[in-house]
JSON list of C-alpha atoms in Angstrom, two decimals:
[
{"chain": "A", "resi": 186, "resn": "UNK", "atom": "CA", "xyz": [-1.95, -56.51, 19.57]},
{"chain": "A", "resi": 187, "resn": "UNK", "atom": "CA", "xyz": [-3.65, -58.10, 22.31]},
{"chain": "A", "resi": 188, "resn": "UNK", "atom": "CA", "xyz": [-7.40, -57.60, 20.36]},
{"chain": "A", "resi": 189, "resn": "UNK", "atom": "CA", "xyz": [-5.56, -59.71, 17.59]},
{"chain": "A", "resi": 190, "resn": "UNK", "atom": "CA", "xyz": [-4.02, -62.21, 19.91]},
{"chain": "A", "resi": 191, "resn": "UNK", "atom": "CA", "xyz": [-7.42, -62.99, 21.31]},
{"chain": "A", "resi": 192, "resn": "UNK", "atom": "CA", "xyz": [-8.97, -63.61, 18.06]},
{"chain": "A", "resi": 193, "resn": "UNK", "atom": "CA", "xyz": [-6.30, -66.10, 16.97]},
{"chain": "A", "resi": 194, "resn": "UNK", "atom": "CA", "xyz": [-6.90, -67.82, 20.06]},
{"chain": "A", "resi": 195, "resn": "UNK", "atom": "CA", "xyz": [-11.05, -67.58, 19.52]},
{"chain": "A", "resi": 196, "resn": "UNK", "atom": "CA", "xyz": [-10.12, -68.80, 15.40]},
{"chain": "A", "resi": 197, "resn": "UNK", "atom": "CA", "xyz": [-7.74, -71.72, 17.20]},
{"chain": "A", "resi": 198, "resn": "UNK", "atom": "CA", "xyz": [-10.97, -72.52, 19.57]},
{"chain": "A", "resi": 199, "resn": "UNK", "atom": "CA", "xyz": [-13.13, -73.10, 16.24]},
{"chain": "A", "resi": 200, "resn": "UNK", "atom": "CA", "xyz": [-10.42, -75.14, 14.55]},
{"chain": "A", "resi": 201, "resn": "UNK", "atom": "CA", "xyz": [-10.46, -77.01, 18.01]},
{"chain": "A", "resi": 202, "resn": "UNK", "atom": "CA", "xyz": [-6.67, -76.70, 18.08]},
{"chain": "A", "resi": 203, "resn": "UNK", "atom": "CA", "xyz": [-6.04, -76.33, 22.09]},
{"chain": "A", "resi": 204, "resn": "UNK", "atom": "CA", "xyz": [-2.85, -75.90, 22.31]},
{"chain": "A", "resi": 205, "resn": "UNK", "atom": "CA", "xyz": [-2.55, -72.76, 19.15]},
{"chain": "A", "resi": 206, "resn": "UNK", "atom": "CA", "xyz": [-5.62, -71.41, 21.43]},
{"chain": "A", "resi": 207, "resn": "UNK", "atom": "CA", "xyz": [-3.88, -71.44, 24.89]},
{"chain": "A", "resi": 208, "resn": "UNK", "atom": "CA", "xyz": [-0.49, -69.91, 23.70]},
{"chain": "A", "resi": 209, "resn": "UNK", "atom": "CA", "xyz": [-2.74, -67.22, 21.57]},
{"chain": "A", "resi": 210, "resn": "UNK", "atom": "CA", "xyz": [-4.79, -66.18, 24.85]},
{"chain": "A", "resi": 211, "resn": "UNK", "atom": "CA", "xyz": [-1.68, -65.92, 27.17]},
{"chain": "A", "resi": 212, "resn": "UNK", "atom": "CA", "xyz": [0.58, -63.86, 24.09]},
{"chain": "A", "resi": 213, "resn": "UNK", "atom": "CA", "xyz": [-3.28, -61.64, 24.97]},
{"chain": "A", "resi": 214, "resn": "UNK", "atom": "CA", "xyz": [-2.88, -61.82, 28.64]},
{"chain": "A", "resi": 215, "resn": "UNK", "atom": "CA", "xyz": [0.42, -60.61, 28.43]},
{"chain": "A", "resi": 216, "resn": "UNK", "atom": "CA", "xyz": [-0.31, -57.77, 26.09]},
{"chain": "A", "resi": 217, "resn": "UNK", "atom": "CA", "xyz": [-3.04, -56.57, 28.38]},
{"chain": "A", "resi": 218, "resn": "UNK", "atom": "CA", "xyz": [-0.94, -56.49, 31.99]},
{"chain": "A", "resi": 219, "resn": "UNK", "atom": "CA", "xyz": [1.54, -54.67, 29.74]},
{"chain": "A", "resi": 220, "resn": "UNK", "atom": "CA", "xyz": [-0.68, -52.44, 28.71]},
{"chain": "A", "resi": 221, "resn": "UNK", "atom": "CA", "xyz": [-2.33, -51.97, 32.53]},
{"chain": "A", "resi": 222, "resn": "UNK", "atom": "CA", "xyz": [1.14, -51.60, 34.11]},
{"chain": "A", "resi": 223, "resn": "UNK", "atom": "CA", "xyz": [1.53, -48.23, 31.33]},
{"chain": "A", "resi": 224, "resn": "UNK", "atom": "CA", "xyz": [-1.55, -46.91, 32.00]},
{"chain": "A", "resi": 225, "resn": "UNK", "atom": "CA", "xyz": [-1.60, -46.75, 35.87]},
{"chain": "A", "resi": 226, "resn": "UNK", "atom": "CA", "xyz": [2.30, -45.57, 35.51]},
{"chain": "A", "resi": 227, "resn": "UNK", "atom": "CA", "xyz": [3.32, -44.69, 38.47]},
{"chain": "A", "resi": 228, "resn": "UNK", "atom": "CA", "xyz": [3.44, -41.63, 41.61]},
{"chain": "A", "resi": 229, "resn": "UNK", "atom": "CA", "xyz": [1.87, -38.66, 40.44]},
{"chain": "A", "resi": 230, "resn": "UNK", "atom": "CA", "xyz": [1.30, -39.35, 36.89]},
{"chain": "A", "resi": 231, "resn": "UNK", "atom": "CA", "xyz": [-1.25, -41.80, 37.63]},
{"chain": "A", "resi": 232, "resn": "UNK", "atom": "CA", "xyz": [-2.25, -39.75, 40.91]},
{"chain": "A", "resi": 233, "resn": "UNK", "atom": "CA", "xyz": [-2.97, -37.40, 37.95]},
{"chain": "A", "resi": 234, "resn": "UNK", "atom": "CA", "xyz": [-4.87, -39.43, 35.57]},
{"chain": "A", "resi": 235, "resn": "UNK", "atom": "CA", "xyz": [-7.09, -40.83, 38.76]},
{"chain": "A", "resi": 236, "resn": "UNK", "atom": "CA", "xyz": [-8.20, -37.25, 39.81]},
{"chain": "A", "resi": 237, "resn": "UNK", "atom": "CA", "xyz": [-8.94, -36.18, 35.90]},
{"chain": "A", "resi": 238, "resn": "UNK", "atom": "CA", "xyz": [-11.00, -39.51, 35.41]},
{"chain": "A", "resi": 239, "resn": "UNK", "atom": "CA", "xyz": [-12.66, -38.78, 39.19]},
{"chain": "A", "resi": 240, "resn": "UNK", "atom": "CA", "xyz": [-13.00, -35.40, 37.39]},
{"chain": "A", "resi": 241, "resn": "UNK", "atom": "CA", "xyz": [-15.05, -36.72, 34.97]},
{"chain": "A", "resi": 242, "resn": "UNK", "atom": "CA", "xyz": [-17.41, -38.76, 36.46]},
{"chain": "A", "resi": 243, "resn": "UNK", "atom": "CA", "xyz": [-18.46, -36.07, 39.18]},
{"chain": "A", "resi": 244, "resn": "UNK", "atom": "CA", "xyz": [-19.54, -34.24, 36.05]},
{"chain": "A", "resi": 245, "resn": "UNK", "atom": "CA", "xyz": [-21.21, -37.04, 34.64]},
{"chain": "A", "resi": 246, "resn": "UNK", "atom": "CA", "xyz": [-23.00, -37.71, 37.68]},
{"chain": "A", "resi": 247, "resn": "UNK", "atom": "CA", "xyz": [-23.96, -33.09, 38.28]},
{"chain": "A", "resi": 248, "resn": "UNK", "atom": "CA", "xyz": [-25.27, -34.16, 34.71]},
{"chain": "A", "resi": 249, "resn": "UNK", "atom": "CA", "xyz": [-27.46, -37.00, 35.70]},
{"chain": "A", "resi": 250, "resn": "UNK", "atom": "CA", "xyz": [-28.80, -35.68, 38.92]},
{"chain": "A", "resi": 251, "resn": "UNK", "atom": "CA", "xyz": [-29.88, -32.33, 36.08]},
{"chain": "A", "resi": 252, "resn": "UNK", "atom": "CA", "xyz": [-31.22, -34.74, 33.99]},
{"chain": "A", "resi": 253, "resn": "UNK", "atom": "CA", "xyz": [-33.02, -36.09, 37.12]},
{"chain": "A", "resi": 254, "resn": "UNK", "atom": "CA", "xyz": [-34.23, -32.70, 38.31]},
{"chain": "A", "resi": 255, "resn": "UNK", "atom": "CA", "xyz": [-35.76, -31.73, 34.96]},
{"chain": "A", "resi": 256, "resn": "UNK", "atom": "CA", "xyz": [-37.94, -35.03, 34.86]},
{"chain": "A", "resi": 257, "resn": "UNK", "atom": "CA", "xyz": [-38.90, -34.53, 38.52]},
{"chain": "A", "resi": 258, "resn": "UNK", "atom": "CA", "xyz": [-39.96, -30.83, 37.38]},
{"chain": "A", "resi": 259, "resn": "UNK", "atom": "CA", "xyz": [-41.82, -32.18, 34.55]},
{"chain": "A", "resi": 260, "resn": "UNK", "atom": "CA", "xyz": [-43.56, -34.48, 36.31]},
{"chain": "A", "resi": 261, "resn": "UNK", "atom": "CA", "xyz": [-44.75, -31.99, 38.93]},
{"chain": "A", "resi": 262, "resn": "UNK", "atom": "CA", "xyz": [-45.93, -30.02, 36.34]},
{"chain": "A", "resi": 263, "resn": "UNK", "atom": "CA", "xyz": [-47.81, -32.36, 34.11]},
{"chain": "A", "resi": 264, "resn": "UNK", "atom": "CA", "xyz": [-49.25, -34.17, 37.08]},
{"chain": "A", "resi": 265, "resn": "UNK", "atom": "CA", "xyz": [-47.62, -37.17, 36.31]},
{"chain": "A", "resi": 266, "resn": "UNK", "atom": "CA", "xyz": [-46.49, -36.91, 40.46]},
{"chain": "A", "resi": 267, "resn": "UNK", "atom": "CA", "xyz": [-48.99, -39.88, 40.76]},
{"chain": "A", "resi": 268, "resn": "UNK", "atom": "CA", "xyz": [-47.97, -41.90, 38.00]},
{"chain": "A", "resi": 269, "resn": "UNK", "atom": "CA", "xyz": [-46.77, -44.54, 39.95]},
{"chain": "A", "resi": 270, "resn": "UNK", "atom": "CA", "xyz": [-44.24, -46.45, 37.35]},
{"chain": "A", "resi": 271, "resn": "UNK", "atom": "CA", "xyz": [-42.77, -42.87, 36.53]},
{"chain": "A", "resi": 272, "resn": "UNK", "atom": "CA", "xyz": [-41.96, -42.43, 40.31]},
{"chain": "A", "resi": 273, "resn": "UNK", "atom": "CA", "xyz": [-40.58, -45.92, 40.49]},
{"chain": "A", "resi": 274, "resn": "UNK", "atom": "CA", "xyz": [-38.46, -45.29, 38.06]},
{"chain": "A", "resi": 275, "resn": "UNK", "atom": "CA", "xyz": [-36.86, -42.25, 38.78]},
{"chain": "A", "resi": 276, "resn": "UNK", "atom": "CA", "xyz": [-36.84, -43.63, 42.00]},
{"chain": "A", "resi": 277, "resn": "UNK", "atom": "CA", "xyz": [-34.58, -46.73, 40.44]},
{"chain": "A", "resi": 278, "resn": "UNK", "atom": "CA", "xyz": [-32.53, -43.44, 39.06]},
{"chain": "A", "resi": 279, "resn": "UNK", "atom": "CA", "xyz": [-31.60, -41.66, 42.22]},
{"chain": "A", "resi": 280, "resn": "UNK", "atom": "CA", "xyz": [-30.53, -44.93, 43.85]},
{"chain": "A", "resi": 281, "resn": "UNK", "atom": "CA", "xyz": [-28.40, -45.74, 40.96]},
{"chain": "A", "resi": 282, "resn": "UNK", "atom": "CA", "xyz": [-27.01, -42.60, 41.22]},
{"chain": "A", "resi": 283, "resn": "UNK", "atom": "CA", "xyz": [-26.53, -42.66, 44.65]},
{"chain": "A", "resi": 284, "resn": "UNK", "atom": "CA", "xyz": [-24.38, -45.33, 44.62]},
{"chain": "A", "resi": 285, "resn": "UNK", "atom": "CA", "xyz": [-22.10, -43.29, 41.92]},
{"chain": "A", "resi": 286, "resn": "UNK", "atom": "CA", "xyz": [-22.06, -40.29, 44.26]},
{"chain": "A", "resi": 287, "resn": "UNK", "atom": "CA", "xyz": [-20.78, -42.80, 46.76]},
{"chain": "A", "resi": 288, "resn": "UNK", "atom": "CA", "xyz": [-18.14, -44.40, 44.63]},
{"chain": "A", "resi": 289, "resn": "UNK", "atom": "CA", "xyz": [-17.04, -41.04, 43.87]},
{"chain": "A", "resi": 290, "resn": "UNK", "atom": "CA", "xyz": [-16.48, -40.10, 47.38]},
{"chain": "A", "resi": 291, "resn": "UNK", "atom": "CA", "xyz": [-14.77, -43.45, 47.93]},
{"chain": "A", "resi": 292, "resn": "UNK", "atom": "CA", "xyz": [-12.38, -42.70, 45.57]},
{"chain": "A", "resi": 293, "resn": "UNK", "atom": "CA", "xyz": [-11.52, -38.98, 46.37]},
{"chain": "A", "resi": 294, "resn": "UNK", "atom": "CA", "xyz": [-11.24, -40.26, 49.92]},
{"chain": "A", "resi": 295, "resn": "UNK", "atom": "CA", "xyz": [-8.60, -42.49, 48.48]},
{"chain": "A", "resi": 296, "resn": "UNK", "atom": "CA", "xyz": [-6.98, -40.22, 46.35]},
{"chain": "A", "resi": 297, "resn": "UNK", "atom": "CA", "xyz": [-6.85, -37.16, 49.04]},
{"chain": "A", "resi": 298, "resn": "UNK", "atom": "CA", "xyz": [-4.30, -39.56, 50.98]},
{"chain": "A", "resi": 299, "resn": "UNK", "atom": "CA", "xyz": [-2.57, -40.99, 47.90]},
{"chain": "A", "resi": 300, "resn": "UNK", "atom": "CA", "xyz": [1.10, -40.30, 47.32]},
{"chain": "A", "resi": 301, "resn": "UNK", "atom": "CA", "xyz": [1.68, -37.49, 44.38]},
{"chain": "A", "resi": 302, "resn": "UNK", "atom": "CA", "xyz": [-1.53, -35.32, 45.76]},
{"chain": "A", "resi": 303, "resn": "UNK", "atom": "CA", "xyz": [-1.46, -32.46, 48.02]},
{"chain": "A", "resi": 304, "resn": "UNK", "atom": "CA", "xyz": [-3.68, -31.72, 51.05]},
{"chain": "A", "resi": 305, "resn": "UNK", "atom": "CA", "xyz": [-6.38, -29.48, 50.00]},
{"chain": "A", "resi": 306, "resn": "UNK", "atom": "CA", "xyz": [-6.60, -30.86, 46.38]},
{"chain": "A", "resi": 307, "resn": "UNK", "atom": "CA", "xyz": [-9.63, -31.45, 44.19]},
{"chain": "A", "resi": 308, "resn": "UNK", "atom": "CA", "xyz": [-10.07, -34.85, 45.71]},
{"chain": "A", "resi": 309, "resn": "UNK", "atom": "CA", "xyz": [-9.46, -34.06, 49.47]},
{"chain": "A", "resi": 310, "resn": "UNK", "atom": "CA", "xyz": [-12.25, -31.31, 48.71]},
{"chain": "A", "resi": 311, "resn": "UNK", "atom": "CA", "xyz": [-14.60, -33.18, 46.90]},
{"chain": "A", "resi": 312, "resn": "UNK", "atom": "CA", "xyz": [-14.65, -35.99, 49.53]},
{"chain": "A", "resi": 313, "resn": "UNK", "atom": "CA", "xyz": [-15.35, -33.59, 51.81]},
{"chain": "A", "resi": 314, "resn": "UNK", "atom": "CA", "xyz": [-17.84, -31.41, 50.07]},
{"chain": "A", "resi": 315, "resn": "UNK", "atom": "CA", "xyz": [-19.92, -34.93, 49.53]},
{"chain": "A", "resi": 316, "resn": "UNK", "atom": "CA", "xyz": [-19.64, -36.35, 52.64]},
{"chain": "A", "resi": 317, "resn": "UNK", "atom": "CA", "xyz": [-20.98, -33.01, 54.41]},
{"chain": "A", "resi": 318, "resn": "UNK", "atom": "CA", "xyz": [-23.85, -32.20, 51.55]},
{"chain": "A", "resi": 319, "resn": "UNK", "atom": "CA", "xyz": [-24.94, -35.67, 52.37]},
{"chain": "A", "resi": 320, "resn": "UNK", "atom": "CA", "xyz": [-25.16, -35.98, 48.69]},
{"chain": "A", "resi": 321, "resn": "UNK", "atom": "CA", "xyz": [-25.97, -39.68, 48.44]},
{"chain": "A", "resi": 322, "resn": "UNK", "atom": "CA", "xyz": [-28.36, -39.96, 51.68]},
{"chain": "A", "resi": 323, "resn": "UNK", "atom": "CA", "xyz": [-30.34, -37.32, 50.59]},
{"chain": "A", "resi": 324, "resn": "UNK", "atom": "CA", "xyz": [-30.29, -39.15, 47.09]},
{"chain": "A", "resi": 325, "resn": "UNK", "atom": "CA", "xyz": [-31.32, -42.21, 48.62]},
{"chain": "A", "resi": 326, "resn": "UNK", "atom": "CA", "xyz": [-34.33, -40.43, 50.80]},
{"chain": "A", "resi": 327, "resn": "UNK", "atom": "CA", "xyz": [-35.85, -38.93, 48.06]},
{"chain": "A", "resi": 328, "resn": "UNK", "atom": "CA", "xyz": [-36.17, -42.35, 45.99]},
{"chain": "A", "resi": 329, "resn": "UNK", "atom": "CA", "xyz": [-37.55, -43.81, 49.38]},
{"chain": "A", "resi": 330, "resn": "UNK", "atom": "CA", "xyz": [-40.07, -41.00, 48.98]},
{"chain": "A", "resi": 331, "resn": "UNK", "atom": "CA", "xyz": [-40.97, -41.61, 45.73]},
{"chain": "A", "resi": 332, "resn": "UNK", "atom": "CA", "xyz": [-41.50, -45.25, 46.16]},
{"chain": "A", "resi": 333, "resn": "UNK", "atom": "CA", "xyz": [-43.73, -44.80, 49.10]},
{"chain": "A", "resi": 334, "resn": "UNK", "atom": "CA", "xyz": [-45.99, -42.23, 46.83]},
{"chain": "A", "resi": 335, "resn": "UNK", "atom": "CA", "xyz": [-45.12, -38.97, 47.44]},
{"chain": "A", "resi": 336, "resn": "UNK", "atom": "CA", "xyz": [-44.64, -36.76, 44.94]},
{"chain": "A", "resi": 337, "resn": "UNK", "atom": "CA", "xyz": [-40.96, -35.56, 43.15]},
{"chain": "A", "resi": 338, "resn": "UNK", "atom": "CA", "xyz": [-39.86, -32.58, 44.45]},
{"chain": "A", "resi": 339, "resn": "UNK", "atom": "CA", "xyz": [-37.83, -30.98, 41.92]},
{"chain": "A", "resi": 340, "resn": "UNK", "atom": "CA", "xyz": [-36.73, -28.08, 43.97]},
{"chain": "A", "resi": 341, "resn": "UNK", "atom": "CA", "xyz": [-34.84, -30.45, 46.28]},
{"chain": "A", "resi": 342, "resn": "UNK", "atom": "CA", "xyz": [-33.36, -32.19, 42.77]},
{"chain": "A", "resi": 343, "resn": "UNK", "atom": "CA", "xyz": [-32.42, -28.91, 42.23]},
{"chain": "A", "resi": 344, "resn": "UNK", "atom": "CA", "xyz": [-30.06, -28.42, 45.39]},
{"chain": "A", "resi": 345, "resn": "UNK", "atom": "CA", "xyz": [-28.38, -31.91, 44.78]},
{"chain": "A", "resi": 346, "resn": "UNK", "atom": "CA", "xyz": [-27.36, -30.81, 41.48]},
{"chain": "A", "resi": 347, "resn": "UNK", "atom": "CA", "xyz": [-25.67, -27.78, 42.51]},
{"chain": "A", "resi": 348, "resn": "UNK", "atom": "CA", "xyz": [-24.25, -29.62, 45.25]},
{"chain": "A", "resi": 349, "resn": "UNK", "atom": "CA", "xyz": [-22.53, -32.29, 43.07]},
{"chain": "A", "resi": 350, "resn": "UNK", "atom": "CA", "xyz": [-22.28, -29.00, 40.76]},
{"chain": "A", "resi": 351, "resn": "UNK", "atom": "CA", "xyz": [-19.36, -27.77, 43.52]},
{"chain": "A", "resi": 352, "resn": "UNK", "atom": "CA", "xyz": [-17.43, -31.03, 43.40]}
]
């Protein structure tokens, strides 16, 4: 409904009819806060949902950092280690995916005190299990390595992926 509402008001923006264009795109605003206010629901239904889709992104990021590992292994192997614009940019990687390892913290930080999830939880342990792993510093140190020419060590990409593995 709101999808349809906002092309009226894009069709009503061609015709150059304001005023059919502004009523369309608020009947679309509307829609959408309706929609937001059902999805975040409220207590622990939507304490739920936020730990399943926290869920899902630590796996997405174990997946990455695999993904990451694997290169850095193939690289060691094939003597691409020197291959400067190959370490830059799985340099570019790690820090990318440092900042999702830190996100994900953030928000199991959040969600280990919000109301609807008990102490101990997925997201009280995952906080801590990535804030004492060190996951994203050690992220970030390795893509300072790389930059400044050292090789990838893929045993090291190893250990973060079993770390975020555990989360």
């Amino acid at each position: 409904a709101a999808m349809d509402q906002m092309r009226r008001a894009a069709d009503e923006l061609r015709r150059e009819n304001g005023e059919a264009a502004a009523r369309s795109g608020q009947r679309a605003s509307d829609e959408l806060r309706k929609l937001e206010q059902r999805l975040r629901g409220t207590g622990a239904d939507a304490a739920e949902r936020a730990a399943a889709d926290l869920q899902a992104e630590a796996q997405q990021v174990a997946q990455e950092q695999r993904r990451i590992a694997a290169e850095a292994e193939r690289m060691e192997k094939g003597g691409e280690a020197a291959g400067t614009d190959a370490r830059r940019r799985l340099a570019a990687d790690k820090d990318r995916l440092a900042d999702r390892v830190d996100n994900v913290r953030r928000e199991a930080g959040r969600l280990a005190g919000a109301r609807g999830v008990r102490p101990g939880s997925d997201p009280a342990r995952a906080a801590g299990e990535l804030e004492k792993q060190r996951v994203g510093e050690r992220m970030r140190e390795g893509a300072r390595q790389l930059r400044e020419g050292s090789p990838p060590a893929s045993g090291q990409e190893q250990q973060l992926a079993q770390a975020l593995d555990r989360v």
